[in-house]
Every structure is written in C-alpha cells, then in structure tokens.
Amino acid sequence: MKSLTPHGEGFSFLDTFEITSASRRGRGTKWLDPKLSFFADHFPGKPMMPAVLLIECAAQTAGALWASKLGSTAPAHFVLAQVLQFKILRSVFPGEKIETAVTFENSLGKLAQFEVVLSVNNIEVARGRIVLGADADQVVI
C-alpha cells in the first residue's frame, strides 16, 4: 500500500485523508496497530501513544491538506517548523483509531499555520496549532 505521506511505512501516521471543505479543512485517520514498535516500550505493561507522535499525526494530516491545496506546485514534503500550542487531553492506546481534523488558517510564504484537533471515538484527545514549512532547507523561524 502506498503511503499518503513521504514517510516510510514505519513512520506514516495517516491511513486515510479527505478534504472536508474547499482546501481549508481536511480529516485524516490512523488505526494504531498494537504491534507498532513504540508500544512495546512506551510503557511496558500499559502501552500508550507518545504525545510527540500525536503532534506527528497532526503534522502529517496538515501536510496532506496543504499539498492538496497547492496541487502540482506542492513540494515533495513539508516539515514541522513550529508547535505554537498543543494540549493533550487524554492518553491514546493501542487498537484505537485517531481522527485528525485540520484547518488551514494562514499562509506565510513558505510557511502555513494550521489548527488541529485529534479525537478517538468522537472524544477529543488533543488539540493545538502548528506551523509547517514548505522547504526543509530554507525554513527559518
């Protein structure tokens, strides 16, 4: 199966993606296979998804939205340039499916800001604002 992101299979946190509102909003999902390697050590006996990987889910979903917005002019990949704010509201566990809703807020040249909301079973688990960069070699904040 081809990844929806430029990441390798072991670091793709986006199984599905859809535009929900004219290039301004999108939604992605990721089912958390209990066999994912990070669950073995985070934490033994009580595995949960590392919070930083929730941010990665948000970044990858925002990247898919921005790429669809830019179309053929989109770069090969985007980078997470800044986490403006991010709040974890509850832990996420193996076997759960994360739904990530992203809203394009503002473009600043090679940077774009997104609002992100992550949910499991329609219960919000995290939210925040992130900035992606369109050129990994030239992003300076």
mmCIF file with all atom_site columns, C-alpha atoms in Angstrom:
data_model
loop_
_atom_site.group_PDB
_atom_site.id
_atom_site.type_symbol
_atom_site.label_atom_id
_atom_site.label_alt_id
_atom_site.label_comp_id
_atom_site.label_asym_id
_atom_site.label_entity_id
_atom_site.label_seq_id
_atom_site.pdbx_PDB_ins_code
_atom_site.Cartn_x
_atom_site.Cartn_y
_atom_site.Cartn_z
_atom_site.occupancy
_atom_site.B_iso_or_equiv
_atom_site.pdbx_formal_charge
_atom_site.auth_seq_id
_atom_site.auth_comp_id
_atom_site.auth_asym_id
_atom_site.auth_atom_id
_atom_site.pdbx_PDB_model_num
ATOM 1   C CA . MET A 1 1   ? 0.000   0.000  0.000  1.00 0.00 ? 1   MET A CA 1
ATOM 2   C CA . LYS A 1 2   ? 1.365   3.439  -0.959 1.00 0.00 ? 2   LYS A CA 1
ATOM 3   C CA . SER A 1 3   ? 1.770   5.893  1.898  1.00 0.00 ? 3   SER A CA 1
ATOM 4   C CA . LEU A 1 4   ? -0.248  9.124  1.901  1.00 0.00 ? 4   LEU A CA 1
ATOM 5   C CA . THR A 1 5   ? 2.879   10.904 3.184  1.00 0.00 ? 5   THR A CA 1
ATOM 6   C CA . PRO A 1 6   ? 6.531   10.888 2.064  1.00 0.00 ? 6   PRO A CA 1
ATOM 7   C CA . HIS A 1 7   ? 7.442   8.902  5.196  1.00 0.00 ? 7   HIS A CA 1
ATOM 8   C CA . GLY A 1 8   ? 8.392   5.264  5.238  1.00 0.00 ? 8   GLY A CA 1
ATOM 9   C CA . GLU A 1 9   ? 5.768   2.712  6.229  1.00 0.00 ? 9   GLU A CA 1
ATOM 10  C CA . GLY A 1 10  ? 7.005   2.619  9.826  1.00 0.00 ? 10  GLY A CA 1
ATOM 11  C CA . PHE A 1 11  ? 6.563   6.365  10.294 1.00 0.00 ? 11  PHE A CA 1
ATOM 12  C CA . SER A 1 12  ? 3.364   7.092  8.402  1.00 0.00 ? 12  SER A CA 1
ATOM 13  C CA . PHE A 1 13  ? 0.576   8.223  10.735 1.00 0.00 ? 13  PHE A CA 1
ATOM 14  C CA . LEU A 1 14  ? -2.071  8.725  8.071  1.00 0.00 ? 14  LEU A CA 1
ATOM 15  C CA . ASP A 1 15  ? -4.162  5.795  6.760  1.00 0.00 ? 15  ASP A CA 1
ATOM 16  C CA . THR A 1 16  ? -6.893  7.864  5.107  1.00 0.00 ? 16  THR A CA 1
ATOM 17  C CA . PHE A 1 17  ? -7.335  11.521 4.181  1.00 0.00 ? 17  PHE A CA 1
ATOM 18  C CA . GLU A 1 18  ? -10.209 13.557 2.780  1.00 0.00 ? 18  GLU A CA 1
ATOM 19  C CA . ILE A 1 19  ? -10.873 17.217 2.057  1.00 0.00 ? 19  ILE A CA 1
ATOM 20  C CA . THR A 1 20  ? -13.918 18.334 4.028  1.00 0.00 ? 20  THR A CA 1
ATOM 21  C CA . SER A 1 21  ? -14.166 21.985 2.970  1.00 0.00 ? 21  SER A CA 1
ATOM 22  C CA . ALA A 1 22  ? -12.718 23.519 -0.215 1.00 0.00 ? 22  ALA A CA 1
ATOM 23  C CA . SER A 1 23  ? -8.999  23.149 0.597  1.00 0.00 ? 23  SER A CA 1
ATOM 24  C CA . ARG A 1 24  ? -9.446  24.779 4.024  1.00 0.00 ? 24  ARG A CA 1
ATOM 25  C CA . ARG A 1 25  ? -10.320 21.701 6.063  1.00 0.00 ? 25  ARG A CA 1
ATOM 26  C CA . GLY A 1 26  ? -9.360  18.057 5.967  1.00 0.00 ? 26  GLY A CA 1
ATOM 27  C CA . ARG A 1 27  ? -9.646  14.925 8.027  1.00 0.00 ? 27  ARG A CA 1
ATOM 28  C CA . GLY A 1 28  ? -7.273  12.015 8.377  1.00 0.00 ? 28  GLY A CA 1
ATOM 29  C CA . THR A 1 29  ? -7.399  8.751  10.264 1.00 0.00 ? 29  THR A CA 1
ATOM 30  C CA . LYS A 1 30  ? -4.815  6.381  11.703 1.00 0.00 ? 30  LYS A CA 1
ATOM 31  C CA . TRP A 1 31  ? -5.546  2.985  13.247 1.00 0.00 ? 31  TRP A CA 1
ATOM 32  C CA . LEU A 1 32  ? -2.969  2.224  15.911 1.00 0.00 ? 32  LEU A CA 1
ATOM 33  C CA . ASP A 1 33  ? -1.871  -1.342 15.353 1.00 0.00 ? 33  ASP A CA 1
ATOM 34  C CA . PRO A 1 34  ? -0.947  -2.792 18.752 1.00 0.00 ? 34  PRO A CA 1
ATOM 35  C CA . LYS A 1 35  ? 2.184   -4.244 17.066 1.00 0.00 ? 35  LYS A CA 1
ATOM 36  C CA . LEU A 1 36  ? 3.660   -0.777 16.394 1.00 0.00 ? 36  LEU A CA 1
ATOM 37  C CA . SER A 1 37  ? 7.166   -0.833 17.838 1.00 0.00 ? 37  SER A CA 1
ATOM 38  C CA . PHE A 1 38  ? 6.810   2.158  20.176 1.00 0.00 ? 38  PHE A CA 1
ATOM 39  C CA . PHE A 1 39  ? 4.014   0.452  22.119 1.00 0.00 ? 39  PHE A CA 1
ATOM 40  C CA . ALA A 1 40  ? 6.455   -2.186 23.428 1.00 0.00 ? 40  ALA A CA 1
ATOM 41  C CA . ASP A 1 41  ? 8.453   0.365  25.425 1.00 0.00 ? 41  ASP A CA 1
ATOM 42  C CA . HIS A 1 42  ? 6.020   3.229  25.992 1.00 0.00 ? 42  HIS A CA 1
ATOM 43  C CA . PHE A 1 43  ? 5.144   1.949  28.605 1.00 0.00 ? 43  PHE A CA 1
ATOM 44  C CA . PRO A 1 44  ? 5.736   -1.792 29.285 1.00 0.00 ? 44  PRO A CA 1
ATOM 45  C CA . GLY A 1 45  ? 2.536   -3.261 30.669 1.00 0.00 ? 45  GLY A CA 1
ATOM 46  C CA . LYS A 1 46  ? 0.498   -0.088 29.963 1.00 0.00 ? 46  LYS A CA 1
ATOM 47  C CA . PRO A 1 47  ? 1.257   0.931  26.375 1.00 0.00 ? 47  PRO A CA 1
ATOM 48  C CA . MET A 1 48  ? 0.166   4.337  25.107 1.00 0.00 ? 48  MET A CA 1
ATOM 49  C CA . MET A 1 49  ? 0.996   6.527  22.146 1.00 0.00 ? 49  MET A CA 1
ATOM 50  C CA . PRO A 1 50  ? 3.770   9.050  22.826 1.00 0.00 ? 50  PRO A CA 1
ATOM 51  C CA . ALA A 1 51  ? 2.408   12.613 22.820 1.00 0.00 ? 51  ALA A CA 1
ATOM 52  C CA . VAL A 1 52  ? 5.024   13.699 20.300 1.00 0.00 ? 52  VAL A CA 1
ATOM 53  C CA . LEU A 1 53  ? 3.527   11.184 17.846 1.00 0.00 ? 53  LEU A CA 1
ATOM 54  C CA . LEU A 1 54  ? 0.125   12.811 18.263 1.00 0.00 ? 54  LEU A CA 1
ATOM 55  C CA . ILE A 1 55  ? 1.807   16.005 17.067 1.00 0.00 ? 55  ILE A CA 1
ATOM 56  C CA . GLU A 1 56  ? 3.252   13.997 14.167 1.00 0.00 ? 56  GLU A CA 1
ATOM 57  C CA . CYS A 1 57  ? -0.265  12.771 13.254 1.00 0.00 ? 57  CYS A CA 1
ATOM 58  C CA . ALA A 1 58  ? -1.371  16.396 13.167 1.00 0.00 ? 58  ALA A CA 1
ATOM 59  C CA . ALA A 1 59  ? 1.630   17.472 11.061 1.00 0.00 ? 59  ALA A CA 1
ATOM 60  C CA . GLN A 1 60  ? 1.167   14.699 8.519  1.00 0.00 ? 60  GLN A CA 1
ATOM 61  C CA . THR A 1 61  ? -2.547  15.430 8.157  1.00 0.00 ? 61  THR A CA 1
ATOM 62  C CA . ALA A 1 62  ? -1.845  19.168 7.808  1.00 0.00 ? 62  ALA A CA 1
ATOM 63  C CA . GLY A 1 63  ? 0.787   18.340 5.178  1.00 0.00 ? 63  GLY A CA 1
ATOM 64  C CA . ALA A 1 64  ? -1.750  16.314 3.186  1.00 0.00 ? 64  ALA A CA 1
ATOM 65  C CA . LEU A 1 65  ? -4.177  19.254 3.306  1.00 0.00 ? 65  LEU A CA 1
ATOM 66  C CA . TRP A 1 66  ? -1.528  21.777 2.251  1.00 0.00 ? 66  TRP A CA 1
ATOM 67  C CA . ALA A 1 67  ? -0.308  19.507 -0.559 1.00 0.00 ? 67  ALA A CA 1
ATOM 68  C CA . SER A 1 68  ? -3.863  19.183 -1.884 1.00 0.00 ? 68  SER A CA 1
ATOM 69  C CA . LYS A 1 69  ? -4.274  22.964 -1.676 1.00 0.00 ? 69  LYS A CA 1
ATOM 70  C CA . LEU A 1 70  ? -1.030  23.613 -3.601 1.00 0.00 ? 70  LEU A CA 1
ATOM 71  C CA . GLY A 1 71  ? -1.637  20.861 -6.158 1.00 0.00 ? 71  GLY A CA 1
ATOM 72  C CA . SER A 1 72  ? 1.145   20.398 -8.692 1.00 0.00 ? 72  SER A CA 1
ATOM 73  C CA . THR A 1 73  ? 3.228   23.174 -7.103 1.00 0.00 ? 73  THR A CA 1
ATOM 74  C CA . ALA A 1 74  ? 3.469   21.328 -3.750 1.00 0.00 ? 74  ALA A CA 1
ATOM 75  C CA . PRO A 1 75  ? 6.998   20.363 -2.672 1.00 0.00 ? 75  PRO A CA 1
ATOM 76  C CA . ALA A 1 76  ? 7.956   16.698 -2.233 1.00 0.00 ? 76  ALA A CA 1
ATOM 77  C CA . HIS A 1 77  ? 7.492   17.052 1.517  1.00 0.00 ? 77  HIS A CA 1
ATOM 78  C CA . PHE A 1 78  ? 6.791   19.510 4.302  1.00 0.00 ? 78  PHE A CA 1
ATOM 79  C CA . VAL A 1 79  ? 8.498   19.835 7.678  1.00 0.00 ? 79  VAL A CA 1
ATOM 80  C CA . LEU A 1 80  ? 7.118   20.656 11.083 1.00 0.00 ? 80  LEU A CA 1
ATOM 81  C CA . ALA A 1 81  ? 8.526   24.123 11.693 1.00 0.00 ? 81  ALA A CA 1
ATOM 82  C CA . GLN A 1 82  ? 6.826   25.092 14.949 1.00 0.00 ? 82  GLN A CA 1
ATOM 83  C CA . VAL A 1 83  ? 4.368   23.869 17.547 1.00 0.00 ? 83  VAL A CA 1
ATOM 84  C CA . LEU A 1 84  ? 2.573   27.029 18.623 1.00 0.00 ? 84  LEU A CA 1
ATOM 85  C CA . GLN A 1 85  ? 0.469   25.250 21.215 1.00 0.00 ? 85  GLN A CA 1
ATOM 86  C CA . PHE A 1 86  ? -0.573  21.687 21.827 1.00 0.00 ? 86  PHE A CA 1
ATOM 87  C CA . LYS A 1 87  ? -2.628  20.259 24.649 1.00 0.00 ? 87  LYS A CA 1
ATOM 88  C CA . ILE A 1 88  ? -3.024  16.556 25.400 1.00 0.00 ? 88  ILE A CA 1
ATOM 89  C CA . LEU A 1 89  ? -6.450  15.866 26.901 1.00 0.00 ? 89  LEU A CA 1
ATOM 90  C CA . ARG A 1 90  ? -6.276  12.083 27.302 1.00 0.00 ? 90  ARG A CA 1
ATOM 91  C CA . SER A 1 91  ? -3.997  9.148  26.544 1.00 0.00 ? 91  SER A CA 1
ATOM 92  C CA . VAL A 1 92  ? -4.323  7.189  23.297 1.00 0.00 ? 92  VAL A CA 1
ATOM 93  C CA . PHE A 1 93  ? -3.951  3.401  23.352 1.00 0.00 ? 93  PHE A CA 1
ATOM 94  C CA . PRO A 1 94  ? -3.143  0.505  21.012 1.00 0.00 ? 94  PRO A CA 1
ATOM 95  C CA . GLY A 1 95  ? -6.061  -0.563 18.836 1.00 0.00 ? 95  GLY A CA 1
ATOM 96  C CA . GLU A 1 96  ? -7.674  2.865  18.823 1.00 0.00 ? 96  GLU A CA 1
ATOM 97  C CA . LYS A 1 97  ? -8.339  4.890  15.688 1.00 0.00 ? 97  LYS A CA 1
ATOM 98  C CA . ILE A 1 98  ? -7.282  8.529  15.751 1.00 0.00 ? 98  ILE A CA 1
ATOM 99  C CA . GLU A 1 99  ? -9.230  11.036 13.666 1.00 0.00 ? 99  GLU A CA 1
ATOM 100 C CA . THR A 1 100 ? -7.314  14.237 12.974 1.00 0.00 ? 100 THR A CA 1
ATOM 101 C CA . ALA A 1 101 ? -9.199  17.311 11.775 1.00 0.00 ? 101 ALA A CA 1
ATOM 102 C CA . VAL A 1 102 ? -7.059  20.121 10.363 1.00 0.00 ? 102 VAL A CA 1
ATOM 103 C CA . THR A 1 103 ? -7.982  23.643 9.362  1.00 0.00 ? 103 THR A CA 1
ATOM 104 C CA . PHE A 1 104 ? -5.736  25.804 7.192  1.00 0.00 ? 104 PHE A CA 1
ATOM 105 C CA . GLU A 1 105 ? -5.526  29.160 8.981  1.00 0.00 ? 105 GLU A CA 1
ATOM 106 C CA . ASN A 1 106 ? -2.877  31.262 7.303  1.00 0.00 ? 106 ASN A CA 1
ATOM 107 C CA . SER A 1 107 ? -0.109  31.135 4.716  1.00 0.00 ? 107 SER A CA 1
ATOM 108 C CA . LEU A 1 108 ? 3.126   32.973 5.322  1.00 0.00 ? 108 LEU A CA 1
ATOM 109 C CA . GLY A 1 109 ? 5.064   32.316 2.116  1.00 0.00 ? 109 GLY A CA 1
ATOM 110 C CA . LYS A 1 110 ? 6.908   29.023 2.666  1.00 0.00 ? 110 LYS A CA 1
ATOM 111 C CA . LEU A 1 111 ? 5.106   28.571 5.998  1.00 0.00 ? 111 LEU A CA 1
ATOM 112 C CA . ALA A 1 112 ? 1.490   27.728 6.783  1.00 0.00 ? 112 ALA A CA 1
ATOM 113 C CA . GLN A 1 113 ? -0.376  27.633 10.087 1.00 0.00 ? 113 GLN A CA 1
ATOM 114 C CA . PHE A 1 114 ? -2.993  25.012 10.949 1.00 0.00 ? 114 PHE A CA 1
ATOM 115 C CA . GLU A 1 115 ? -5.435  24.373 13.762 1.00 0.00 ? 115 GLU A CA 1
ATOM 116 C CA . VAL A 1 116 ? -5.546  20.658 14.645 1.00 0.00 ? 116 VAL A CA 1
ATOM 117 C CA . VAL A 1 117 ? -7.987  18.578 16.693 1.00 0.00 ? 117 VAL A CA 1
ATOM 118 C CA . LEU A 1 118 ? -7.413  14.875 17.356 1.00 0.00 ? 118 LEU A CA 1
ATOM 119 C CA . SER A 1 119 ? -10.229 12.593 18.503 1.00 0.00 ? 119 SER A CA 1
ATOM 120 C CA . VAL A 1 120 ? -10.836 8.943  19.339 1.00 0.00 ? 120 VAL A CA 1
ATOM 121 C CA . ASN A 1 121 ? -14.447 7.709  19.169 1.00 0.00 ? 121 ASN A CA 1
ATOM 122 C CA . ASN A 1 122 ? -15.614 11.335 18.861 1.00 0.00 ? 122 ASN A CA 1
ATOM 123 C CA . ILE A 1 123 ? -13.855 12.259 22.126 1.00 0.00 ? 123 ILE A CA 1
ATOM 124 C CA . GLU A 1 124 ? -11.233 14.977 21.779 1.00 0.00 ? 124 GLU A CA 1
ATOM 125 C CA . VAL A 1 125 ? -7.810  13.714 22.885 1.00 0.00 ? 125 VAL A CA 1
ATOM 126 C CA . ALA A 1 126 ? -5.555  16.611 21.795 1.00 0.00 ? 126 ALA A CA 1
ATOM 127 C CA . ARG A 1 127 ? -5.685  20.000 20.110 1.00 0.00 ? 127 ARG A CA 1
ATOM 128 C CA . GLY A 1 128 ? -3.351  22.771 19.086 1.00 0.00 ? 128 GLY A CA 1
ATOM 129 C CA . ARG A 1 129 ? -1.791  24.930 16.395 1.00 0.00 ? 129 ARG A CA 1
ATOM 130 C CA . ILE A 1 130 ? 1.213   24.031 14.283 1.00 0.00 ? 130 ILE A CA 1
ATOM 131 C CA . VAL A 1 131 ? 3.263   25.607 11.518 1.00 0.00 ? 131 VAL A CA 1
ATOM 132 C CA . LEU A 1 132 ? 4.610   23.641 8.565  1.00 0.00 ? 132 LEU A CA 1
ATOM 133 C CA . GLY A 1 133 ? 7.429   24.703 6.276  1.00 0.00 ? 133 GLY A CA 1
ATOM 134 C CA . ALA A 1 134 ? 7.424   24.021 2.541  1.00 0.00 ? 134 ALA A CA 1
ATOM 135 C CA . ASP A 1 135 ? 11.204  23.920 2.097  1.00 0.00 ? 135 ASP A CA 1
ATOM 136 C CA . ALA A 1 136 ? 13.185  21.954 4.680  1.00 0.00 ? 136 ALA A CA 1
ATOM 137 C CA . ASP A 1 137 ? 16.481  23.590 3.697  1.00 0.00 ? 137 ASP A CA 1
ATOM 138 C CA . GLN A 1 138 ? 15.270  27.175 3.994  1.00 0.00 ? 138 GLN A CA 1
ATOM 139 C CA . VAL A 1 139 ? 12.799  27.233 6.901  1.00 0.00 ? 139 VAL A CA 1
ATOM 140 C CA . VAL A 1 140 ? 13.959  29.741 9.483  1.00 0.00 ? 140 VAL A CA 1
ATOM 141 C CA . ILE A 1 141 ? 11.623  30.909 12.218 1.00 0.00 ? 141 ILE A CA 1
#
